[in-house]
Amino acid sequence: MPFRIIADSLGASDHFGVPSAGDIFEVELWPHKSMTPEGFVAMIGGSFAMLCIPLCGLLGTVALWGILPFALGTLGLLWLGLKRSLRDRDIHEHLTLTPDTATLVRRDPNGATRDWACNPYWVRVEMHDKVGVVEDYLTLEGGERRVELGA
């Protein structure tokens, strides 16, 4: 899962090894998106070109009008499916650690936000090697519930 560190001042501490009150760590996470906008255009354009090949032999015949709606419907369904796949991956998680709180805010594709907060002293981080088909994922447990990073 790609990430971007927004703020990292946890490395600095006083001479006793205790972090100062203003220490903060922020990171943003999002799912990997293998298809770029250029890849989307190439996929739709390539599919259109491949669908036109059999239609060229039908130009000027009545059969063209029988095949054309199915070819265009296939292209339209591919367009909708790829757009839906891109939209479903529009998830962002924002993890903030301060001396007082650990907060995880998740923004879902539909715009809804879910948040979790806990005292960082009581947060337990677990790495699960393999559960079903999902490998190597982290959970944070603290407060009243357990949350999964990068769900």
CSV table of C-alpha atoms in Angstrom, one decimal:
chain,number,residue,atom,x,y,z
A,1,MET,CA,0.0,0.0,0.0
A,2,PRO,CA,1.6,3.3,-1.0
A,3,PHE,CA,2.0,5.9,1.7
A,4,ARG,CA,3.2,9.5,2.2
A,5,ILE,CA,4.7,10.7,5.5
A,6,ILE,CA,3.2,14.1,6.2
A,7,ALA,CA,5.0,15.0,9.5
A,8,ASP,CA,7.6,13.1,11.4
A,9,SER,CA,9.0,14.8,14.5
A,10,LEU,CA,9.0,11.7,16.7
A,11,GLY,CA,12.7,11.1,16.1
A,12,ALA,CA,13.6,14.2,18.3
A,13,SER,CA,13.4,13.8,22.1
A,14,ASP,CA,14.9,15.5,25.1
A,15,HIS,CA,18.0,14.1,26.8
A,16,PHE,CA,16.0,11.7,28.9
A,17,GLY,CA,14.5,10.0,25.8
A,18,VAL,CA,11.0,11.3,26.4
A,19,PRO,CA,9.3,12.8,23.4
A,20,SER,CA,8.3,16.5,23.8
A,21,ALA,CA,4.7,17.5,24.0
A,22,GLY,CA,4.6,18.7,20.4
A,23,ASP,CA,5.8,15.5,18.8
A,24,ILE,CA,3.6,14.2,16.0
A,25,PHE,CA,3.7,11.6,13.3
A,26,GLU,CA,1.3,11.7,10.4
A,27,VAL,CA,1.1,9.3,7.5
A,28,GLU,CA,-1.4,9.0,4.6
A,29,LEU,CA,-2.2,5.6,3.0
A,30,TRP,CA,-4.1,4.7,-0.2
A,31,PRO,CA,-4.5,1.6,-2.3
A,32,HIS,CA,-2.2,0.9,-5.2
A,33,LYS,CA,-3.8,1.9,-8.5
A,34,SER,CA,-2.2,-0.1,-11.4
A,35,MET,CA,-4.2,1.7,-14.1
A,36,THR,CA,-3.2,5.3,-14.8
A,37,PRO,CA,-5.5,7.6,-16.8
A,38,GLU,CA,-3.2,7.1,-19.8
A,39,GLY,CA,-3.7,3.3,-19.4
A,40,PHE,CA,-7.5,3.8,-19.2
A,41,VAL,CA,-7.4,5.7,-22.5
A,42,ALA,CA,-5.2,3.1,-24.1
A,43,MET,CA,-7.4,0.3,-23.0
A,44,ILE,CA,-10.6,1.9,-24.3
A,45,GLY,CA,-8.9,3.0,-27.5
A,46,GLY,CA,-7.4,-0.5,-28.1
A,47,SER,CA,-10.7,-2.2,-27.4
A,48,PHE,CA,-12.5,0.1,-29.8
A,49,ALA,CA,-9.9,-0.6,-32.5
A,50,MET,CA,-10.2,-4.4,-31.9
A,51,LEU,CA,-14.0,-4.2,-32.1
A,52,CYS,CA,-13.8,-2.2,-35.4
A,53,ILE,CA,-11.8,-4.9,-37.1
A,54,PRO,CA,-14.7,-7.4,-37.6
A,55,LEU,CA,-17.1,-4.5,-38.3
A,56,CYS,CA,-15.0,-3.4,-41.3
A,57,GLY,CA,-16.0,-6.5,-43.2
A,58,LEU,CA,-19.7,-5.8,-42.6
A,59,LEU,CA,-19.7,-2.2,-43.9
A,60,GLY,CA,-22.5,-1.7,-46.4
A,61,THR,CA,-24.5,-4.7,-45.2
A,62,VAL,CA,-27.6,-5.1,-43.1
A,63,ALA,CA,-25.6,-7.4,-40.7
A,64,LEU,CA,-23.6,-4.4,-39.5
A,65,TRP,CA,-26.7,-3.0,-37.8
A,66,GLY,CA,-27.2,-6.3,-36.0
A,67,ILE,CA,-23.7,-6.5,-34.7
A,68,LEU,CA,-23.0,-2.8,-34.0
A,69,PRO,CA,-25.2,-2.5,-30.8
A,70,PHE,CA,-23.5,-5.5,-29.2
A,71,ALA,CA,-20.0,-4.1,-30.1
A,72,LEU,CA,-20.9,-0.7,-28.7
A,73,GLY,CA,-22.5,-2.3,-25.6
A,74,THR,CA,-19.4,-4.3,-24.9
A,75,LEU,CA,-17.3,-1.1,-25.1
A,76,GLY,CA,-19.7,0.7,-22.9
A,77,LEU,CA,-19.7,-2.0,-20.3
A,78,LEU,CA,-15.9,-2.1,-20.3
A,79,TRP,CA,-15.9,1.7,-19.8
A,80,LEU,CA,-18.3,1.4,-16.8
A,81,GLY,CA,-16.4,-1.5,-15.3
A,82,LEU,CA,-13.1,0.3,-15.4
A,83,LYS,CA,-14.5,3.5,-14.0
A,84,ARG,CA,-16.2,1.6,-11.2
A,85,SER,CA,-12.9,-0.2,-10.4
A,86,LEU,CA,-11.1,3.1,-10.3
A,87,ARG,CA,-13.8,4.7,-8.1
A,88,ASP,CA,-13.8,1.7,-5.6
A,89,ARG,CA,-10.1,2.2,-5.0
A,90,ASP,CA,-10.5,5.9,-4.0
A,91,ILE,CA,-9.8,5.2,-0.3
A,92,HIS,CA,-7.6,7.3,1.9
A,93,GLU,CA,-6.4,6.5,5.5
A,94,HIS,CA,-4.8,9.2,7.6
A,95,LEU,CA,-2.9,8.0,10.7
A,96,THR,CA,-1.8,10.5,13.3
A,97,LEU,CA,0.2,9.8,16.4
A,98,THR,CA,0.8,12.3,19.2
A,99,PRO,CA,1.8,11.7,22.8
A,100,ASP,CA,-1.9,12.0,23.8
A,101,THR,CA,-3.8,10.2,21.0
A,102,ALA,CA,-3.5,7.8,18.1
A,103,THR,CA,-6.1,8.6,15.4
A,104,LEU,CA,-7.0,6.8,12.2
A,105,VAL,CA,-9.4,8.4,9.8
A,106,ARG,CA,-10.6,6.5,6.8
A,107,ARG,CA,-12.4,8.2,3.8
A,108,ASP,CA,-14.4,5.6,1.8
A,109,PRO,CA,-15.1,5.9,-1.9
A,110,ASN,CA,-18.6,7.2,-1.2
A,111,GLY,CA,-17.2,10.1,0.8
A,112,ALA,CA,-18.1,8.7,4.2
A,113,THR,CA,-15.5,8.9,6.9
A,114,ARG,CA,-14.8,6.5,9.7
A,115,ASP,CA,-12.5,7.3,12.6
A,116,TRP,CA,-10.8,5.6,15.4
A,117,ALA,CA,-9.0,7.1,18.3
A,118,CYS,CA,-7.2,5.7,21.3
A,119,ASN,CA,-4.5,6.5,23.9
A,120,PRO,CA,-1.2,5.5,22.2
A,121,TYR,CA,0.1,4.0,25.4
A,122,TRP,CA,-2.6,1.2,25.1
A,123,VAL,CA,-2.4,0.7,21.3
A,124,ARG,CA,-1.3,-2.8,20.3
A,125,VAL,CA,0.0,-3.4,16.8
A,126,GLU,CA,-0.3,-6.9,15.4
A,127,MET,CA,1.0,-8.2,12.1
A,128,HIS,CA,-1.0,-11.1,10.6
A,129,ASP,CA,1.1,-13.3,8.3
A,130,LYS,CA,-1.6,-14.8,6.2
A,131,VAL,CA,-5.4,-15.0,6.8
A,132,GLY,CA,-7.2,-16.5,3.8
A,133,VAL,CA,-5.9,-14.9,0.7
A,134,VAL,CA,-4.7,-11.7,2.4
A,135,GLU,CA,-1.0,-11.6,3.3
A,136,ASP,CA,0.9,-9.4,5.8
A,137,TYR,CA,-1.6,-6.9,7.1
A,138,LEU,CA,-1.5,-4.8,10.3
A,139,THR,CA,-4.2,-4.3,12.9
A,140,LEU,CA,-4.3,-1.7,15.6
A,141,GLU,CA,-6.1,-2.6,18.8
A,142,GLY,CA,-7.0,-0.2,21.5
A,143,GLY,CA,-10.0,1.4,23.0
A,144,GLU,CA,-13.2,-0.4,22.2
A,145,ARG,CA,-12.3,-2.0,18.9
A,146,ARG,CA,-9.7,-3.3,16.5
A,147,VAL,CA,-9.0,-1.6,13.1
A,148,GLU,CA,-7.1,-2.9,10.1
A,149,LEU,CA,-4.7,-0.6,8.3
A,150,GLY,CA,-5.1,-0.7,4.6
A,151,ALA,CA,-8.4,-2.6,4.7
